[in-house]
């Protein structure tokens, strides 16, 4: 039976972007597949009384500097392109609704990669509807259909429900991954996911 890695993500998380770049190839090496599970990170934080690292550790001397260094080591190790988004933090509710609409469609992975790259490679302002439209169009995605869907009540509710279900499963932040019932949080757990896939 094919193993599955459930990947809970929000485009606004730089660490989710980094996992997105590494996880599919890691899973493929073990014949596993990745299912992308969109969540709204702000909703997760509110439901779990969590905060972003910048808020939680902003007053801890040297903590954020170390995290930046560790991120650079990860980027170098995996030969990735990454630029901190100049508009950070970006309100991602629109593009996350788009991710809900994309689920199960043949262009889902293309959509996910396009939005992640726009955020963390090209530094675009992905809470600006005109920018979102241009990014979708430039990536040969059905821009108008996606943008219209983000205003559909069923899609809005779908993101709320997906976020609540993730919290019920134990998610408190992004990136979070599951192999079966085993939860893994953060890009640092990728070696542990690899071990789980070999078990």
PDB file of C-alpha atoms in Angstrom:
ATOM      1  CA  UNK A   1       0.000   0.000   0.000  1.00  0.00           C
ATOM      2  CA  UNK A   2       1.343   3.429  -0.956  1.00  0.00           C
ATOM      3  CA  UNK A   3       2.329   5.545   2.026  1.00  0.00           C
ATOM      4  CA  UNK A   4       0.947   9.076   2.241  1.00  0.00           C
ATOM      5  CA  UNK A   5       2.397  12.212   3.778  1.00  0.00           C
ATOM      6  CA  UNK A   6      -0.268  14.787   4.663  1.00  0.00           C
ATOM      7  CA  UNK A   7       1.251  18.263   4.406  1.00  0.00           C
ATOM      8  CA  UNK A   8      -0.601  21.069   6.187  1.00  0.00           C
ATOM      9  CA  UNK A   9       0.487  24.422   4.818  1.00  0.00           C
ATOM     10  CA  UNK A  10      -0.203  28.132   4.563  1.00  0.00           C
ATOM     11  CA  UNK A  11       1.523  30.101   1.794  1.00  0.00           C
ATOM     12  CA  UNK A  12       2.423  32.767   4.367  1.00  0.00           C
ATOM     13  CA  UNK A  13       4.845  30.434   6.164  1.00  0.00           C
ATOM     14  CA  UNK A  14       8.408  30.599   4.835  1.00  0.00           C
ATOM     15  CA  UNK A  15       9.172  27.237   6.416  1.00  0.00           C
ATOM     16  CA  UNK A  16       6.165  25.712   4.640  1.00  0.00           C
ATOM     17  CA  UNK A  17       7.681  26.941   1.364  1.00  0.00           C
ATOM     18  CA  UNK A  18      10.998  25.283   2.203  1.00  0.00           C
ATOM     19  CA  UNK A  19       9.279  21.983   3.063  1.00  0.00           C
ATOM     20  CA  UNK A  20       7.217  22.233  -0.132  1.00  0.00           C
ATOM     21  CA  UNK A  21      10.471  22.351  -2.108  1.00  0.00           C
ATOM     22  CA  UNK A  22      11.970  19.272  -0.441  1.00  0.00           C
ATOM     23  CA  UNK A  23       9.140  16.991   0.691  1.00  0.00           C
ATOM     24  CA  UNK A  24       7.796  15.747  -2.697  1.00  0.00           C
ATOM     25  CA  UNK A  25      11.185  14.398  -3.809  1.00  0.00           C
ATOM     26  CA  UNK A  26      11.824  12.912  -0.383  1.00  0.00           C
ATOM     27  CA  UNK A  27       8.466  11.118  -0.453  1.00  0.00           C
ATOM     28  CA  UNK A  28       8.965   9.933  -4.032  1.00  0.00           C
ATOM     29  CA  UNK A  29      12.233   8.213  -3.083  1.00  0.00           C
ATOM     30  CA  UNK A  30      10.181   5.886  -0.884  1.00  0.00           C
ATOM     31  CA  UNK A  31       7.242   5.497  -3.248  1.00  0.00           C
ATOM     32  CA  UNK A  32       5.087   7.737  -1.063  1.00  0.00           C
ATOM     33  CA  UNK A  33       2.744  10.509  -2.149  1.00  0.00           C
ATOM     34  CA  UNK A  34       2.145  13.953  -0.646  1.00  0.00           C
ATOM     35  CA  UNK A  35      -1.363  15.283  -0.103  1.00  0.00           C
ATOM     36  CA  UNK A  36      -1.550  19.046   0.282  1.00  0.00           C
ATOM     37  CA  UNK A  37      -3.836  20.216   3.077  1.00  0.00           C
ATOM     38  CA  UNK A  38      -4.525  23.981   3.004  1.00  0.00           C
ATOM     39  CA  UNK A  39      -5.083  25.745   6.323  1.00  0.00           C
ATOM     40  CA  UNK A  40      -5.368  29.353   7.435  1.00  0.00           C
ATOM     41  CA  UNK A  41      -2.488  29.823   9.828  1.00  0.00           C
ATOM     42  CA  UNK A  42      -4.096  32.780  11.587  1.00  0.00           C
ATOM     43  CA  UNK A  43      -7.097  30.595  12.356  1.00  0.00           C
ATOM     44  CA  UNK A  44      -4.837  27.842  13.679  1.00  0.00           C
ATOM     45  CA  UNK A  45      -2.979  30.305  15.898  1.00  0.00           C
ATOM     46  CA  UNK A  46      -6.243  31.684  17.282  1.00  0.00           C
ATOM     47  CA  UNK A  47      -7.645  28.217  17.993  1.00  0.00           C
ATOM     48  CA  UNK A  48      -4.466  26.968  19.696  1.00  0.00           C
ATOM     49  CA  UNK A  49      -3.339  30.169  21.441  1.00  0.00           C
ATOM     50  CA  UNK A  50      -0.153  30.061  19.361  1.00  0.00           C
ATOM     51  CA  UNK A  51       1.931  32.883  17.846  1.00  0.00           C
ATOM     52  CA  UNK A  52       4.282  33.307  14.939  1.00  0.00           C
ATOM     53  CA  UNK A  53       7.998  32.841  15.788  1.00  0.00           C
ATOM     54  CA  UNK A  54       8.582  36.573  15.269  1.00  0.00           C
ATOM     55  CA  UNK A  55       6.000  37.337  17.958  1.00  0.00           C
ATOM     56  CA  UNK A  56       6.808  34.455  20.261  1.00  0.00           C
ATOM     57  CA  UNK A  57      10.590  34.888  20.211  1.00  0.00           C
ATOM     58  CA  UNK A  58      10.982  38.556  19.295  1.00  0.00           C
ATOM     59  CA  UNK A  59      12.125  39.371  22.815  1.00  0.00           C
ATOM     60  CA  UNK A  60      14.482  36.405  23.159  1.00  0.00           C
ATOM     61  CA  UNK A  61      18.050  37.522  22.663  1.00  0.00           C
ATOM     62  CA  UNK A  62      19.768  35.773  19.716  1.00  0.00           C
ATOM     63  CA  UNK A  63      16.817  33.424  19.013  1.00  0.00           C
ATOM     64  CA  UNK A  64      15.626  34.946  15.728  1.00  0.00           C
ATOM     65  CA  UNK A  65      19.205  35.431  14.535  1.00  0.00           C
ATOM     66  CA  UNK A  66      19.847  31.734  15.111  1.00  0.00           C
ATOM     67  CA  UNK A  67      16.665  30.775  13.263  1.00  0.00           C
ATOM     68  CA  UNK A  68      17.777  32.885  10.291  1.00  0.00           C
ATOM     69  CA  UNK A  69      21.161  31.148  10.300  1.00  0.00           C
ATOM     70  CA  UNK A  70      19.539  27.726  10.513  1.00  0.00           C
ATOM     71  CA  UNK A  71      17.283  28.633   7.580  1.00  0.00           C
ATOM     72  CA  UNK A  72      20.296  29.633   5.502  1.00  0.00           C
ATOM     73  CA  UNK A  73      21.938  26.275   6.272  1.00  0.00           C
ATOM     74  CA  UNK A  74      18.770  24.473   5.133  1.00  0.00           C
ATOM     75  CA  UNK A  75      18.633  26.513   1.911  1.00  0.00           C
ATOM     76  CA  UNK A  76      22.284  25.767   1.156  1.00  0.00           C
ATOM     77  CA  UNK A  77      21.951  22.063   1.996  1.00  0.00           C
ATOM     78  CA  UNK A  78      19.053  21.615  -0.416  1.00  0.00           C
ATOM     79  CA  UNK A  79      20.256  24.126  -3.047  1.00  0.00           C
ATOM     80  CA  UNK A  80      17.088  26.221  -2.887  1.00  0.00           C
ATOM     81  CA  UNK A  81      16.202  29.751  -3.931  1.00  0.00           C
ATOM     82  CA  UNK A  82      14.604  31.809  -1.184  1.00  0.00           C
ATOM     83  CA  UNK A  83      14.081  35.507  -0.544  1.00  0.00           C
ATOM     84  CA  UNK A  84      12.280  36.921   2.476  1.00  0.00           C
ATOM     85  CA  UNK A  85       9.089  38.530   1.207  1.00  0.00           C
ATOM     86  CA  UNK A  86       9.360  42.330   1.608  1.00  0.00           C
ATOM     87  CA  UNK A  87       5.608  42.522   2.305  1.00  0.00           C
ATOM     88  CA  UNK A  88       5.731  39.956   5.124  1.00  0.00           C
ATOM     89  CA  UNK A  89       3.433  39.209   6.882  1.00  0.00           C
ATOM     90  CA  UNK A  90       1.050  38.772   3.963  1.00  0.00           C
ATOM     91  CA  UNK A  91      -2.684  38.163   4.463  1.00  0.00           C
ATOM     92  CA  UNK A  92      -3.090  34.819   2.699  1.00  0.00           C
ATOM     93  CA  UNK A  93      -6.826  34.190   3.047  1.00  0.00           C
ATOM     94  CA  UNK A  94      -7.460  34.764  -0.685  1.00  0.00           C
ATOM     95  CA  UNK A  95      -4.751  32.447  -1.972  1.00  0.00           C
ATOM     96  CA  UNK A  96      -5.581  29.841   0.677  1.00  0.00           C
ATOM     97  CA  UNK A  97      -9.205  29.849  -0.487  1.00  0.00           C
ATOM     98  CA  UNK A  98      -7.769  29.355  -3.961  1.00  0.00           C
ATOM     99  CA  UNK A  99      -5.900  26.326  -2.639  1.00  0.00           C
ATOM    100  CA  UNK A 100      -9.158  24.871  -1.347  1.00  0.00           C
ATOM    101  CA  UNK A 101     -10.704  25.367  -4.795  1.00  0.00           C
ATOM    102  CA  UNK A 102      -7.640  23.788  -6.438  1.00  0.00           C
ATOM    103  CA  UNK A 103      -7.852  20.557  -4.442  1.00  0.00           C
ATOM    104  CA  UNK A 104      -8.287  17.523  -6.666  1.00  0.00           C
ATOM    105  CA  UNK A 105      -7.928  19.471  -9.913  1.00  0.00           C
ATOM    106  CA  UNK A 106      -5.263  18.573 -12.455  1.00  0.00           C
ATOM    107  CA  UNK A 107      -3.566  21.944 -11.920  1.00  0.00           C
ATOM    108  CA  UNK A 108      -3.485  21.796  -8.109  1.00  0.00           C
ATOM    109  CA  UNK A 109       0.278  21.253  -7.840  1.00  0.00           C
ATOM    110  CA  UNK A 110       0.911  23.944 -10.445  1.00  0.00           C
ATOM    111  CA  UNK A 111      -1.178  26.394  -8.424  1.00  0.00           C
ATOM    112  CA  UNK A 112       0.623  25.574  -5.180  1.00  0.00           C
ATOM    113  CA  UNK A 113       4.063  25.974  -6.733  1.00  0.00           C
ATOM    114  CA  UNK A 114       3.097  29.214  -8.476  1.00  0.00           C
ATOM    115  CA  UNK A 115       1.845  30.858  -5.279  1.00  0.00           C
ATOM    116  CA  UNK A 116       4.732  29.638  -3.123  1.00  0.00           C
ATOM    117  CA  UNK A 117       7.261  30.901  -5.696  1.00  0.00           C
ATOM    118  CA  UNK A 118       5.480  34.238  -6.007  1.00  0.00           C
ATOM    119  CA  UNK A 119       5.712  34.626  -2.230  1.00  0.00           C
ATOM    120  CA  UNK A 120       9.203  33.326  -1.472  1.00  0.00           C
ATOM    121  CA  UNK A 121      11.193  33.563  -4.694  1.00  0.00           C
ATOM    122  CA  UNK A 122       9.780  36.683  -6.360  1.00  0.00           C
ATOM    123  CA  UNK A 123       8.653  38.588  -3.257  1.00  0.00           C
ATOM    124  CA  UNK A 124       5.256  39.517  -4.630  1.00  0.00           C
ATOM    125  CA  UNK A 125       2.391  41.010  -2.617  1.00  0.00           C
ATOM    126  CA  UNK A 126       0.042  38.053  -2.613  1.00  0.00           C
ATOM    127  CA  UNK A 127      -2.817  39.779  -0.838  1.00  0.00           C
ATOM    128  CA  UNK A 128      -3.259  42.202  -3.761  1.00  0.00           C
ATOM    129  CA  UNK A 129      -6.002  40.848  -6.090  1.00  0.00           C
ATOM    130  CA  UNK A 130      -4.367  42.326  -9.200  1.00  0.00           C
ATOM    131  CA  UNK A 131      -1.025  40.727  -8.333  1.00  0.00           C
ATOM    132  CA  UNK A 132      -2.718  37.385  -7.666  1.00  0.00           C
ATOM    133  CA  UNK A 133      -4.496  37.601 -11.023  1.00  0.00           C
ATOM    134  CA  UNK A 134      -1.241  38.333 -12.854  1.00  0.00           C
ATOM    135  CA  UNK A 135       0.597  35.459 -11.142  1.00  0.00           C
ATOM    136  CA  UNK A 136      -2.173  33.010 -12.041  1.00  0.00           C
ATOM    137  CA  UNK A 137      -2.360  34.198 -15.635  1.00  0.00           C
ATOM    138  CA  UNK A 138       1.423  34.100 -16.083  1.00  0.00           C
ATOM    139  CA  UNK A 139       1.399  30.471 -14.895  1.00  0.00           C
ATOM    140  CA  UNK A 140      -1.371  29.463 -17.328  1.00  0.00           C
ATOM    141  CA  UNK A 141      -3.870  28.907 -14.535  1.00  0.00           C
ATOM    142  CA  UNK A 142      -7.606  29.720 -14.825  1.00  0.00           C
ATOM    143  CA  UNK A 143      -7.201  33.068 -13.093  1.00  0.00           C
ATOM    144  CA  UNK A 144     -10.733  34.396 -13.322  1.00  0.00           C
ATOM    145  CA  UNK A 145     -12.307  31.097 -12.305  1.00  0.00           C
ATOM    146  CA  UNK A 146     -10.022  30.809  -9.259  1.00  0.00           C
ATOM    147  CA  UNK A 147     -10.569  34.387  -8.121  1.00  0.00           C
ATOM    148  CA  UNK A 148     -14.339  34.068  -8.492  1.00  0.00           C
ATOM    149  CA  UNK A 149     -14.265  30.804  -6.517  1.00  0.00           C
ATOM    150  CA  UNK A 150     -12.525  32.510  -3.588  1.00  0.00           C
ATOM    151  CA  UNK A 151     -15.727  34.526  -3.072  1.00  0.00           C
ATOM    152  CA  UNK A 152     -17.959  31.448  -3.110  1.00  0.00           C
ATOM    153  CA  UNK A 153     -19.442  30.685   0.301  1.00  0.00           C
ATOM    154  CA  UNK A 154     -18.722  26.961   0.002  1.00  0.00           C
ATOM    155  CA  UNK A 155     -15.021  27.673  -0.609  1.00  0.00           C
ATOM    156  CA  UNK A 156     -14.881  30.132   2.289  1.00  0.00           C
ATOM    157  CA  UNK A 157     -16.504  27.555   4.552  1.00  0.00           C
ATOM    158  CA  UNK A 158     -14.224  24.862   3.160  1.00  0.00           C
ATOM    159  CA  UNK A 159     -11.144  26.731   4.382  1.00  0.00           C
ATOM    160  CA  UNK A 160     -12.720  27.281   7.805  1.00  0.00           C
ATOM    161  CA  UNK A 161     -13.614  23.587   8.041  1.00  0.00           C
ATOM    162  CA  UNK A 162     -10.158  22.466   6.857  1.00  0.00           C
ATOM    163  CA  UNK A 163      -8.506  24.671   9.460  1.00  0.00           C
ATOM    164  CA  UNK A 164     -10.754  23.368  12.255  1.00  0.00           C
ATOM    165  CA  UNK A 165     -10.159  19.760  11.197  1.00  0.00           C
ATOM    166  CA  UNK A 166      -6.403  20.336  11.228  1.00  0.00           C
ATOM    167  CA  UNK A 167      -6.541  21.720  14.769  1.00  0.00           C
ATOM    168  CA  UNK A 168      -8.661  18.747  15.839  1.00  0.00           C
ATOM    169  CA  UNK A 169      -5.964  16.474  14.435  1.00  0.00           C
ATOM    170  CA  UNK A 170      -3.296  18.212  16.518  1.00  0.00           C
ATOM    171  CA  UNK A 171      -1.968  20.905  14.179  1.00  0.00           C
ATOM    172  CA  UNK A 172      -0.772  24.090  15.910  1.00  0.00           C
ATOM    173  CA  UNK A 173       1.331  25.642  13.143  1.00  0.00           C
ATOM    174  CA  UNK A 174       2.747  25.248   9.649  1.00  0.00           C
ATOM    175  CA  UNK A 175       4.436  23.279   8.234  1.00  0.00           C
ATOM    176  CA  UNK A 176       2.927  20.202   9.839  1.00  0.00           C
ATOM    177  CA  UNK A 177       3.146  16.737   8.296  1.00  0.00           C
ATOM    178  CA  UNK A 178       1.562  13.408   9.164  1.00  0.00           C
ATOM    179  CA  UNK A 179       2.627   9.902   8.200  1.00  0.00           C
ATOM    180  CA  UNK A 180      -0.365   7.890   9.302  1.00  0.00           C
ATOM    181  CA  UNK A 181      -1.197   9.110  12.813  1.00  0.00           C
ATOM    182  CA  UNK A 182       2.345  10.316  13.531  1.00  0.00           C
ATOM    183  CA  UNK A 183       2.704  14.104  13.469  1.00  0.00           C
ATOM    184  CA  UNK A 184       5.851  16.003  12.492  1.00  0.00           C
ATOM    185  CA  UNK A 185       6.198  19.781  12.872  1.00  0.00           C
ATOM    186  CA  UNK A 186       8.746  21.988  11.141  1.00  0.00           C
ATOM    187  CA  UNK A 187      11.312  21.523   8.407  1.00  0.00           C
ATOM    188  CA  UNK A 188      13.747  20.075  10.942  1.00  0.00           C
ATOM    189  CA  UNK A 189      11.622  16.900  11.120  1.00  0.00           C
ATOM    190  CA  UNK A 190      12.169  15.903   7.483  1.00  0.00           C
ATOM    191  CA  UNK A 191      14.820  13.299   8.474  1.00  0.00           C
ATOM    192  CA  UNK A 192      12.290  11.820  10.912  1.00  0.00           C
ATOM    193  CA  UNK A 193       9.676  11.662   8.139  1.00  0.00           C
ATOM    194  CA  UNK A 194      12.241   9.817   6.037  1.00  0.00           C
ATOM    195  CA  UNK A 195      12.666   7.310   8.861  1.00  0.00           C
ATOM    196  CA  UNK A 196       8.897   6.889   9.143  1.00  0.00           C
ATOM    197  CA  UNK A 197       8.641   6.169   5.419  1.00  0.00           C
ATOM    198  CA  UNK A 198      11.281   3.452   5.663  1.00  0.00           C
ATOM    199  CA  UNK A 199       9.547   1.725   8.580  1.00  0.00           C
TER     200      UNK A 199
END
